[in-house]
Coordinates of C-alpha atoms in Angstrom, one line a residue:
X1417 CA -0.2 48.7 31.7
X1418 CA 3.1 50.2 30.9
X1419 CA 6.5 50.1 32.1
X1420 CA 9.6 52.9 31.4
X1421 CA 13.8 51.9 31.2
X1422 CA 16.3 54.6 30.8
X1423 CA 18.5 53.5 27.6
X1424 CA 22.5 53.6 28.6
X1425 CA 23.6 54.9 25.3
X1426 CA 21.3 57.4 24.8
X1427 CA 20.1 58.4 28.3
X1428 CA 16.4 58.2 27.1
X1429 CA 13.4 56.7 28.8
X1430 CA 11.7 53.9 26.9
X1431 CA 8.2 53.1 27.6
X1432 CA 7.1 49.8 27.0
X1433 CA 3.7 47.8 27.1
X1434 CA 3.2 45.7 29.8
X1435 CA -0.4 44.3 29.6
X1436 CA -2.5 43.9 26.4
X1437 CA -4.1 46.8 25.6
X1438 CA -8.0 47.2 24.0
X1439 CA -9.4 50.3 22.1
X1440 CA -13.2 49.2 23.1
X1441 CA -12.0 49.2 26.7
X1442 CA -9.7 52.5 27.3
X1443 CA -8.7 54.9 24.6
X1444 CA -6.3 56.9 26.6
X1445 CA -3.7 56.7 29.3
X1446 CA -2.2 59.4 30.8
X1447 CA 1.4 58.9 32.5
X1448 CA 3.8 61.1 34.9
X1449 CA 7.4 60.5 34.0
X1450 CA 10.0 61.6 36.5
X1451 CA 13.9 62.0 35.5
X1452 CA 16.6 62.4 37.9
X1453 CA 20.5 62.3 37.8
X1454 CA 21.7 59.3 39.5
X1455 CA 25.3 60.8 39.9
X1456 CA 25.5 63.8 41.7
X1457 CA 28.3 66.3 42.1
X1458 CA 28.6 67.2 45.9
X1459 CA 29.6 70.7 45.2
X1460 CA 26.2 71.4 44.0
X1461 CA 24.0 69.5 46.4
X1462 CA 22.7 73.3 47.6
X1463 CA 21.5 74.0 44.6
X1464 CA 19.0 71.0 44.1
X1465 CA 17.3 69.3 43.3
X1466 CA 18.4 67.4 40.2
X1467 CA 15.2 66.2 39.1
X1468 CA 11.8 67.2 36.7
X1469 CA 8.6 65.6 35.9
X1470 CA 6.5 65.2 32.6
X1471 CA 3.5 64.2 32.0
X1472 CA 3.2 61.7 28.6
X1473 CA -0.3 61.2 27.2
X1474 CA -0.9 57.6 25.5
X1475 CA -3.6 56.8 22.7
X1476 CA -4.4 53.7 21.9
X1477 CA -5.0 53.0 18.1
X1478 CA -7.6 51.1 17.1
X1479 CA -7.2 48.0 14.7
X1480 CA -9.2 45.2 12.9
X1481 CA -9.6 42.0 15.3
X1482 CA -11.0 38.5 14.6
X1483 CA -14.3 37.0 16.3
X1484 CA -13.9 36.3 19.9
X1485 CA -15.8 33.4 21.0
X1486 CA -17.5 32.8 24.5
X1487 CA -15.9 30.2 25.8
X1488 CA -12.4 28.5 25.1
X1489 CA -14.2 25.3 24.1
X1490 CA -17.1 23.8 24.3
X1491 CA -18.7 20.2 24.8
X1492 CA -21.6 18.1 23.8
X1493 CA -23.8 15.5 24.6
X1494 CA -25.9 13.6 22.0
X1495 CA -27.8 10.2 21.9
X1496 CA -27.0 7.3 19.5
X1497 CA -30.1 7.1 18.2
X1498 CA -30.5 11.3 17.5
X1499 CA -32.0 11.5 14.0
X1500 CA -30.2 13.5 11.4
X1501 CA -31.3 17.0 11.9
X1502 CA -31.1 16.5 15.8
X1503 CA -29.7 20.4 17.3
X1504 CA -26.8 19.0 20.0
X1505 CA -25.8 22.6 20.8
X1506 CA -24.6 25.9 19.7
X1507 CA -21.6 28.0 19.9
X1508 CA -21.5 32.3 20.2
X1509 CA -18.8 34.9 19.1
X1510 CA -18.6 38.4 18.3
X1511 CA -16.6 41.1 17.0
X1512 CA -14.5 42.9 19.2
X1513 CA -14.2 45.9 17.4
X1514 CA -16.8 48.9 17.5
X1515 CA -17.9 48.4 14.0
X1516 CA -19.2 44.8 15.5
X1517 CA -19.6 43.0 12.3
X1518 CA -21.8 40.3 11.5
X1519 CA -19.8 36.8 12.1
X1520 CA -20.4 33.7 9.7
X1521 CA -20.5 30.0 11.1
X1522 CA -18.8 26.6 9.4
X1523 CA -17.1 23.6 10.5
X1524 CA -13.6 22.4 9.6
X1525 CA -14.1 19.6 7.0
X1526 CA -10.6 18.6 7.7
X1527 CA -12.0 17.6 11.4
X1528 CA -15.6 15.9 10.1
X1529 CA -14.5 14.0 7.4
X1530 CA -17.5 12.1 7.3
X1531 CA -20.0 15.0 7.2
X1532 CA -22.0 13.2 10.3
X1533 CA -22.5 17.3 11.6
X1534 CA -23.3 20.8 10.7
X1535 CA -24.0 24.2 11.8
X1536 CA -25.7 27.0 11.0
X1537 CA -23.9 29.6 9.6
X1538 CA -26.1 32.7 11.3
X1539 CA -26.8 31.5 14.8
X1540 CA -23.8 28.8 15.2
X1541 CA -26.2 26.1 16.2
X1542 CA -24.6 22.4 15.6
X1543 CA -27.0 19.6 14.6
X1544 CA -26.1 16.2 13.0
X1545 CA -26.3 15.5 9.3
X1546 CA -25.9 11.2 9.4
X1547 CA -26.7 8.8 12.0
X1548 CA -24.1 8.3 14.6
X1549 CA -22.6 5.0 16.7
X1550 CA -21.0 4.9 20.0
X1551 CA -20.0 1.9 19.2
X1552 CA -18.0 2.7 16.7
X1553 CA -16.8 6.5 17.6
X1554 CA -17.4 7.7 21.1
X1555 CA -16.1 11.1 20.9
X1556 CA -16.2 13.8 17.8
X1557 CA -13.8 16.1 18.1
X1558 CA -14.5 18.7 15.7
X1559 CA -13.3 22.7 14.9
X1560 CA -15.6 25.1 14.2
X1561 CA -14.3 28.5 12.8
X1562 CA -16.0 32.3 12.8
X1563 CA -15.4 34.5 10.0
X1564 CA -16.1 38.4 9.8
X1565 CA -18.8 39.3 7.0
X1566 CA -16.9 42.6 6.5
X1567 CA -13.6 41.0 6.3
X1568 CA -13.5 37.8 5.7
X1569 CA -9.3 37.7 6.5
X1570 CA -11.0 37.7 10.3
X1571 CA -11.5 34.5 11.4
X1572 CA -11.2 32.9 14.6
X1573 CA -11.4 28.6 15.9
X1574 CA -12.6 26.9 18.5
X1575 CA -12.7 23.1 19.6
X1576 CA -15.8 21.2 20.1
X1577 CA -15.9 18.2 21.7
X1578 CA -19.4 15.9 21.2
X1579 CA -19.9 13.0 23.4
X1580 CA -22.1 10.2 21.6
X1581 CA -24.1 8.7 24.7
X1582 CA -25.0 5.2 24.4
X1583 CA -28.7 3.7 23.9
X1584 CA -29.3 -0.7 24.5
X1585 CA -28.8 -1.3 20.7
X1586 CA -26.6 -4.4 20.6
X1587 CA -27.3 -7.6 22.0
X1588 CA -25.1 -9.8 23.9
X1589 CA -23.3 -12.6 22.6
X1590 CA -20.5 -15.5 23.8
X1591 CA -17.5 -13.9 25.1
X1592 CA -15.7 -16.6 22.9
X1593 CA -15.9 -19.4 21.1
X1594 CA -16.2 -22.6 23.3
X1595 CA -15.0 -26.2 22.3
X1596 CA -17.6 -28.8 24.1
X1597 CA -17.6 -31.9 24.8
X1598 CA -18.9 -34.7 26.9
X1599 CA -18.1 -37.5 27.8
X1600 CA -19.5 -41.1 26.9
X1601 CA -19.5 -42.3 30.2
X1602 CA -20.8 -39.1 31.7
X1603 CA -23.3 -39.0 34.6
X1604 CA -26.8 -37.1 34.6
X1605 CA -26.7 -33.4 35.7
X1606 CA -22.8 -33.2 35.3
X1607 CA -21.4 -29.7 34.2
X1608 CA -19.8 -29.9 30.7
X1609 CA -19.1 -26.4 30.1
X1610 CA -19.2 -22.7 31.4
X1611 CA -19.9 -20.0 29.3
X1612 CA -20.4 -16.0 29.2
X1613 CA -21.4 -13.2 27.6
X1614 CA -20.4 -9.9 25.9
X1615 CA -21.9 -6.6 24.9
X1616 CA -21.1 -3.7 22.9
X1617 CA -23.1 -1.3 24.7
X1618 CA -21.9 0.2 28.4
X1619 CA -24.7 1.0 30.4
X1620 CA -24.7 2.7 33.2
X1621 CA -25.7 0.6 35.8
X1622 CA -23.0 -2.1 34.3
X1623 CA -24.4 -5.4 32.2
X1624 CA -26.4 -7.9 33.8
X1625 CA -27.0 -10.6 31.3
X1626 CA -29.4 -13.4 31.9
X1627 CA -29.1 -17.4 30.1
X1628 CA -31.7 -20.0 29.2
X1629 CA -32.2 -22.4 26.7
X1630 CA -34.6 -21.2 23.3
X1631 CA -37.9 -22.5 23.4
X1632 CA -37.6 -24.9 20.9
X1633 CA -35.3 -26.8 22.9
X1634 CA -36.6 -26.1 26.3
X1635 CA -37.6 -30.0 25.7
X1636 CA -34.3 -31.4 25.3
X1637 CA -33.8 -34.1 27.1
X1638 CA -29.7 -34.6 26.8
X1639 CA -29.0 -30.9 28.0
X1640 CA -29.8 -27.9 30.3
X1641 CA -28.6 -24.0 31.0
X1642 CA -28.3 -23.6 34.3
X1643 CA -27.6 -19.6 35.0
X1644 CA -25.1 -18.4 37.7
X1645 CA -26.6 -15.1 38.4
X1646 CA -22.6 -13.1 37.4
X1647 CA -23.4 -12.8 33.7
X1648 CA -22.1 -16.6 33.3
X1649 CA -24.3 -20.0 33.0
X1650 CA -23.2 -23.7 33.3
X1651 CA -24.0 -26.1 30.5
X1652 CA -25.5 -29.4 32.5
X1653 CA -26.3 -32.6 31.0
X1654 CA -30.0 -34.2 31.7
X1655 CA -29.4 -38.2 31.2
X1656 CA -25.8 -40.4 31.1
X1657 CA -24.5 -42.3 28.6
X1658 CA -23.5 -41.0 25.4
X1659 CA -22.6 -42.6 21.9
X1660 CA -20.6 -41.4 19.6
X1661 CA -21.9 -44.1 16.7
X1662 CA -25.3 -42.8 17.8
X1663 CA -25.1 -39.2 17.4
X1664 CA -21.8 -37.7 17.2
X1665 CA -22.9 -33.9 18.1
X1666 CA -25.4 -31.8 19.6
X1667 CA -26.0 -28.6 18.9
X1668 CA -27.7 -26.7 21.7
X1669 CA -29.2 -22.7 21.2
X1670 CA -28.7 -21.1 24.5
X1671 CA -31.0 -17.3 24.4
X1672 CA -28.7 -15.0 26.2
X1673 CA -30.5 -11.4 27.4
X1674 CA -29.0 -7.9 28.9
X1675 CA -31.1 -6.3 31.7
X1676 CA -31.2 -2.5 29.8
X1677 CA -33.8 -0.8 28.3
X1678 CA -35.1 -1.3 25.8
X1679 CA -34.2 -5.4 26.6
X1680 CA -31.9 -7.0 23.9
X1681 CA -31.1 -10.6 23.3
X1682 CA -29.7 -13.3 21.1
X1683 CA -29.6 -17.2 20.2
X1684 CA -26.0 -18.5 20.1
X1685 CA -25.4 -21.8 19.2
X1686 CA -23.1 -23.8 21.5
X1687 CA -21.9 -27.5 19.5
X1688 CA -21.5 -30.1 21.8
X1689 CA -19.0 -32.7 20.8
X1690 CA -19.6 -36.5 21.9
X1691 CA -15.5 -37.9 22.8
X1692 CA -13.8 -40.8 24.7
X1693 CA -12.8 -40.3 28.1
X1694 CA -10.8 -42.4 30.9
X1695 CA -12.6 -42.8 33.9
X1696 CA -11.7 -39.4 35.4
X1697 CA -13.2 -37.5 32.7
X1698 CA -10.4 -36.6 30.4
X1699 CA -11.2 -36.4 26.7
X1700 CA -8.9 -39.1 24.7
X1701 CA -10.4 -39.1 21.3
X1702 CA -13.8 -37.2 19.4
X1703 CA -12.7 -38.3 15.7
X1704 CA -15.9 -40.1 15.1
X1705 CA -14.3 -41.0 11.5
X1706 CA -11.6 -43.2 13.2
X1707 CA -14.3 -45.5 14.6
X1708 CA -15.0 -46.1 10.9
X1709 CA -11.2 -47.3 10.1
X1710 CA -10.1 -50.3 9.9
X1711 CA -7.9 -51.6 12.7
X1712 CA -4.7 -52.0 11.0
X1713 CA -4.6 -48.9 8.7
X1714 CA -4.2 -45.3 10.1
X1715 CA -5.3 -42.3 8.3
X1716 CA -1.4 -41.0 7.4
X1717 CA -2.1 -44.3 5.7
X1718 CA -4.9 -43.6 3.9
X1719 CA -3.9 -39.9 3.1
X1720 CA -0.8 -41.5 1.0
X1721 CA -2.5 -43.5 -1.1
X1722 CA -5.0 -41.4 -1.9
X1723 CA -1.8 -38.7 -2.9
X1724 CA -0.4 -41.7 -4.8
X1725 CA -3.3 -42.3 -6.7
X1726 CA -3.8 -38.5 -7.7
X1727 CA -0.5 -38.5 -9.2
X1728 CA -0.8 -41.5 -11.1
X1729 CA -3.9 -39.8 -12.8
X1730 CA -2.5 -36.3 -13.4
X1731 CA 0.4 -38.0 -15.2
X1732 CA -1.6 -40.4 -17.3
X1733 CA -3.8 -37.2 -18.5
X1734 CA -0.9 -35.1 -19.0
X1735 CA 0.7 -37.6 -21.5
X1736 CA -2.6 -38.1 -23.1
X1737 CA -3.1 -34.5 -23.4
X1738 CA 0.3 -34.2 -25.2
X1739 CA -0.3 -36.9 -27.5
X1740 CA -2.8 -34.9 -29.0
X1741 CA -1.0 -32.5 -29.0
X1742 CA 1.7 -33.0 -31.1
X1743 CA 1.6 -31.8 -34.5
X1744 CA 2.5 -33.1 -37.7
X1745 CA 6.2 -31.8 -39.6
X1746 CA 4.7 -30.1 -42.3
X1747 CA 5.1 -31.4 -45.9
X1748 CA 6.5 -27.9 -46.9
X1749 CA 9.8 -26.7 -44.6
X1750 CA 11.0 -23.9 -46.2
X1751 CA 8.4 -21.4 -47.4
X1752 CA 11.0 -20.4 -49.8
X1753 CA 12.3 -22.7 -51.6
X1754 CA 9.8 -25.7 -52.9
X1755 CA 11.8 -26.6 -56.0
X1756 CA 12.8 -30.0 -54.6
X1757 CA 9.4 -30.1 -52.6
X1758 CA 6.5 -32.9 -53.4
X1759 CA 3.5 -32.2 -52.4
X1760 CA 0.9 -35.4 -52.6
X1761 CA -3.0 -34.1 -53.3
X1762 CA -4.5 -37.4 -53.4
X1763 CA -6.6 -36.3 -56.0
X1764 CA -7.3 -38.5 -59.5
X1765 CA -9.6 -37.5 -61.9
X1766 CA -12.5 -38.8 -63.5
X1767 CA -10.9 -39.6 -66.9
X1768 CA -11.8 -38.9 -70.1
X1769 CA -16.1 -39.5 -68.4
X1770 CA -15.5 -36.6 -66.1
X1771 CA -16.6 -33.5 -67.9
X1772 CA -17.5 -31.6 -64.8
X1773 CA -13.8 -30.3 -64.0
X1774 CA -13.7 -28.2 -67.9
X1775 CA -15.9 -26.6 -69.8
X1776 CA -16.2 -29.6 -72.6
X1777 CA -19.1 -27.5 -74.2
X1778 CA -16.5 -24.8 -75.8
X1779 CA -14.9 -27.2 -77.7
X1780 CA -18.3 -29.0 -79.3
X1781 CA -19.6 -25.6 -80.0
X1782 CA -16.4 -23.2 -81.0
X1783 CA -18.5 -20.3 -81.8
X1784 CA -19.8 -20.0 -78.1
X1785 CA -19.5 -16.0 -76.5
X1786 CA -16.3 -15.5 -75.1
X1787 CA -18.1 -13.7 -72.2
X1788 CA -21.0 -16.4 -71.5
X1789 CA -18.1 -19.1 -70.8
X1790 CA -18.5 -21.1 -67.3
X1791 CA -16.0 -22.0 -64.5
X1792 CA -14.2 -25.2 -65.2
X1793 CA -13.7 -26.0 -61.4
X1794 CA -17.4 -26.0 -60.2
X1795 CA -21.1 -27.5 -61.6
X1796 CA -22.8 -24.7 -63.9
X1797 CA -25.7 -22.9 -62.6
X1798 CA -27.5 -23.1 -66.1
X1799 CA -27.9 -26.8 -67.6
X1800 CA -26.4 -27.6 -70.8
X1801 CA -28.8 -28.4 -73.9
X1802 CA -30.0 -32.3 -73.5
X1803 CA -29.6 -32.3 -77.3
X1804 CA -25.2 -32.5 -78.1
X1805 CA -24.6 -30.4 -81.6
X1806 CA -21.7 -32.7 -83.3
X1807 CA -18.4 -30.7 -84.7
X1808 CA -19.3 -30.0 -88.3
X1809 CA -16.6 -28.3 -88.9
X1810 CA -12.7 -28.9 -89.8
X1811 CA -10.0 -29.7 -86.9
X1812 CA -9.2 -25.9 -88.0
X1813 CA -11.8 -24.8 -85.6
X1814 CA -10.4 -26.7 -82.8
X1815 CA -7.3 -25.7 -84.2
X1816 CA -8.2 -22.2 -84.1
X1817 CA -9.5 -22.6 -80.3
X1818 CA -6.6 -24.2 -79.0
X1819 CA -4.0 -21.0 -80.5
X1820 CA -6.3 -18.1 -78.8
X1821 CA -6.2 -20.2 -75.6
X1822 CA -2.5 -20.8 -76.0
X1823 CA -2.4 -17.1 -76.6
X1824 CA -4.2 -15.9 -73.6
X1825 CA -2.2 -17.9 -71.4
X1826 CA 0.9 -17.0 -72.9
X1827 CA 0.3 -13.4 -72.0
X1828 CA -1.4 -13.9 -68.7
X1829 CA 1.0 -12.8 -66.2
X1830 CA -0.8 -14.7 -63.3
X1831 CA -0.5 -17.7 -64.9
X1832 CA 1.6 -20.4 -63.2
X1833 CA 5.0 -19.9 -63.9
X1834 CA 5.3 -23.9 -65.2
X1835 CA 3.9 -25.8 -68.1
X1836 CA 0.4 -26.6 -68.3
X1837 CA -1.3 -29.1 -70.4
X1838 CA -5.3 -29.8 -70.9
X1839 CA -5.7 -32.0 -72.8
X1840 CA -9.8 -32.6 -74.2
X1841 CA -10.8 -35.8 -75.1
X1842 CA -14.1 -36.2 -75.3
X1843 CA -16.4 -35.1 -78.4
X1844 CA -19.6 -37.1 -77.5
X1845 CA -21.5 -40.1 -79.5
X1846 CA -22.0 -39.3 -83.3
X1847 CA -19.4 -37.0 -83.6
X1848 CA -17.4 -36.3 -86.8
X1849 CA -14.7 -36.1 -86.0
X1850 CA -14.5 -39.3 -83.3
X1851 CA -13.1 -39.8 -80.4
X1852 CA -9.6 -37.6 -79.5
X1853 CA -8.3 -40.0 -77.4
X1854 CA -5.3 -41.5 -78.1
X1855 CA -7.1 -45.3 -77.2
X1856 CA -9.4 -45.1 -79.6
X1857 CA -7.4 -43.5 -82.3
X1858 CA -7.3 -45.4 -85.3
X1859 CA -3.7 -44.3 -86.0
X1860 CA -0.1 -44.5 -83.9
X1861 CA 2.0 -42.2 -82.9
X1862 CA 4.1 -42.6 -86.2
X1863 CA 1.4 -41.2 -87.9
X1864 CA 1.0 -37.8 -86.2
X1865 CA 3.1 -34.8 -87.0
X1866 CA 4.3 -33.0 -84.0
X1867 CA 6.1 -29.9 -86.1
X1868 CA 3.5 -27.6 -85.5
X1869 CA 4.3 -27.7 -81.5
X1870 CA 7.4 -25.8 -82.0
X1871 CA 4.7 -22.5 -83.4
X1872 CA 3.1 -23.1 -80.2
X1873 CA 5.1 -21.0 -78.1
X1874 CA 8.4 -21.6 -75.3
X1875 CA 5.8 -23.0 -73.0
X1876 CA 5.5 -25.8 -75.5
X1877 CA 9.4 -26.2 -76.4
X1878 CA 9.8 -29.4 -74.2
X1879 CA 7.6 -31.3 -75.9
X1880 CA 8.5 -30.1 -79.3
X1881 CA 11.6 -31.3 -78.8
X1882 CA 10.3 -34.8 -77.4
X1883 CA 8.1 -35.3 -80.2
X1884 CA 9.3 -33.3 -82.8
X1885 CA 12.9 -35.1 -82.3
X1886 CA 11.3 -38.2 -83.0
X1887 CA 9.9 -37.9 -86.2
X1888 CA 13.2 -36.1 -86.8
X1889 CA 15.2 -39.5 -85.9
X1890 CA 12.4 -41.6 -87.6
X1891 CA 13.4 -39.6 -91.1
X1892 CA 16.3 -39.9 -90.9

């Protein structure tokens, strides 16, 4: 258990441990130590001997160990098919120390990602949580870890190993995917094809997988599954002569069936191909579209023209799409600057019949209420009288109108910055003071006087000048 080496420098024996040492086990050791001189002096041989004994008493401390667990590691077996809950074994440890401290149970969810186990945290027993598939994983390898209840700094691993064993859950299917054909010219009972099997599962006993044809077509009379009795079967034909303007393909279920319990099986569909052969049965052609071709056109033929034609269509609606597409310049280029601008509305009016774009009313009844006055730009809700009231009254009152108009315009500062003339023309039948018009008037332009337009305001300065110049020219 322990070993002793004499130091050089300071002559002193060193005791070392040799083996591991354990409190529960043996407390106390008890050593002899002998020391002797290694160099003696011959004058003093008589007086020996050069050597003494001690005795050296060790105690061994005790400290705070984690869990030890029975075994090193420890492995599993569980079926496929276990439900979730299924106990697949257990696992033991215990605390070293004499205080022997309850130990506490989990698994390493960095080893069971997918929570598919479990244990219980008092006994250590392992059951599954989710269902499991050889298939998929064979082995688990999970850790589980013991903890101390009274310190929980204590903990100790171990590795578990669980074996999923397999159950007859999958059936088998064609080891591959098989390209069949046969032959116009071929003869009755003539192989075509070989075929075998696959399955997920490994039983024990190794596969042993049986073919036939479903029952549905156990009455086919163009082909048969003859089995081979080594997990493959040979696909035999039943009559000769085929035609490929007759029937092009086949399509032919073979059952294929494992010899495990509990017995698994499946239909796979084998499609038998109908192609031109020479006369030693090798396949020349099984395009049954080329038999519809003409003679003198191939399909790279074909295939072209059909591209051409595409093309030719894509282009003629692209430039029909961008036809419509393009837009009109716009009448207005700059948004800035529209003094050299004409815009074209399109628009006459009615003349002097059209009384529907002004309010003619106001100015055969000058004493209507400012605030009961319509919108000139759209048809009244409320209908005027049937019965038109003439002007009785002076061209003063119209006079009078026009000037508060001219007024409220003139200090309007959302009025059009351009002059504006409205010109009303209309007064009705019967009316006093007839028609407004300059038409009808019974008197020219000679006879008018224009001074008054020059009172009216710098919106009406042009034409005082235009007509007020006039008369100015005429008296002169």
């Amino acid at each position: 258990m322990f070993d002793i080496a004499t130091d050089m420098n300071t002559q002193e024996g060193v005791i070392t441990v040799k083996r591991p040492l354990d409190y529960e086990k043996k407390k106390i050791y008890t050593l002899k130590v002998q020391a002797e001189n290694t160099h003696l002096d011959p004058r003093f041989l008589s007086q020996g001997p050069f050597k003494d004994t001690a005795t050296v008493k060790i105690t061994v401390e005790d400290v705070d160990e984690p869990p030890n667990f029975e075994r090193a590691s420890y492995i599993m077996d569980v079926k496929e098919d276990a439900v979730n809950g299924t106990v697949i074994g257990s696992v033991s440890a215990e605390d070293p120390d004499i205080t022997n401290s309850a130990i506490r149970y989990s698994i390493d969810r960095h080893t069971d990602l997918e929570r598919l186990f479990n244990i219980h945290p008092g006994n250590g027993s392992i059951f599954t949580l989710r269902p499991l598939d050889r298939e998929e994983f064979a082995w688990h390898n999970i850790s589980v870890i013991a903890t101390e209840f009274s310190n929980p700094k204590q903990v100790s691993r171990v590795p578990v190993f669980i074996r999923v064993l397999d159950i007859n859950d999958n059936a088998p299917t064609f080891a591959t995917y098989y390209e069949t054909f046969v032959c116009e010219n071929a003869k009755a009972n003539q192989r075509i094809q070989t075929v075998s099997a696959v399955d997920a599962d490994d039983p024990t006993g190794g596969h042993k997988f049986f073919f036939s044809l479903s029952p549905e077509a156990s009455v086919n009379a163009n082909f048969t599954v003859r089995d081979n009795r080594d997990n493959t079967a040979g696909i035999l034909t039943r009559r000769s002569g085929f035609s490929r303007l007759e029937r092009s393909t086949y399509l032919l279920p073979v059952v294929i069936s494992d010899g495990d319990y509990p017995m698994q099986s499946s239909t796979n569909t084998l499609t038998v191909r109908v192609c031109t052969c020479d006369k030693e049965g090798n396949m020349q052609s099984c395009n049954a579209e080329a038999l519809m071709l003409p003679a003198g056109l191939s399909t790279g033929a074909l295939v072209a023209i059909l591209l051409c034609i595409i093309i030719l269509l894509i282009i003629v609606v692209l430039f029909a799409a961008l036809r419509r597409q393009k837009k009109k310049e716009p009448l207005i280029i700059s948004k800035e600057d529209v003094r050299d601008n004409v815009v074209s509305y399109n628009d006459e009016g009615g003349g002097e019949e059209d009384t529907q774009a002004f309010d003619i009313g106001t100015l055969r009844n000058p004493e209507a209420i400012e605030d009961n006055k319509q919108r000139r730009d759209i048809i009244p809700e409320s209908l005027y009288p049937s019965r038109r009231t003439a002007l009785t009254r002076d061209n003063a009152d119209v006079r009078d109108f026009i000037n508060q108009r001219l007024q409220e315009n003139d200090t309007d500062p959302a009025a059009p910055p351009y002059d504006s003339l409205a010109t009303y023309a209309y007064e009705g039948n019967g009316s006093v003071a007839e028609s407004l018009s300059s038409l009808e008037s019974a008197t020219t332009e000679g006879d008018q006087d224009y001074n008054y337009l020059s009172e009216w305001g710098p919106r009406f300065k042009k034409l005082a000048e235009m007509y007020g110049g006039e008369d100015s020219d005429r008296d002169s």
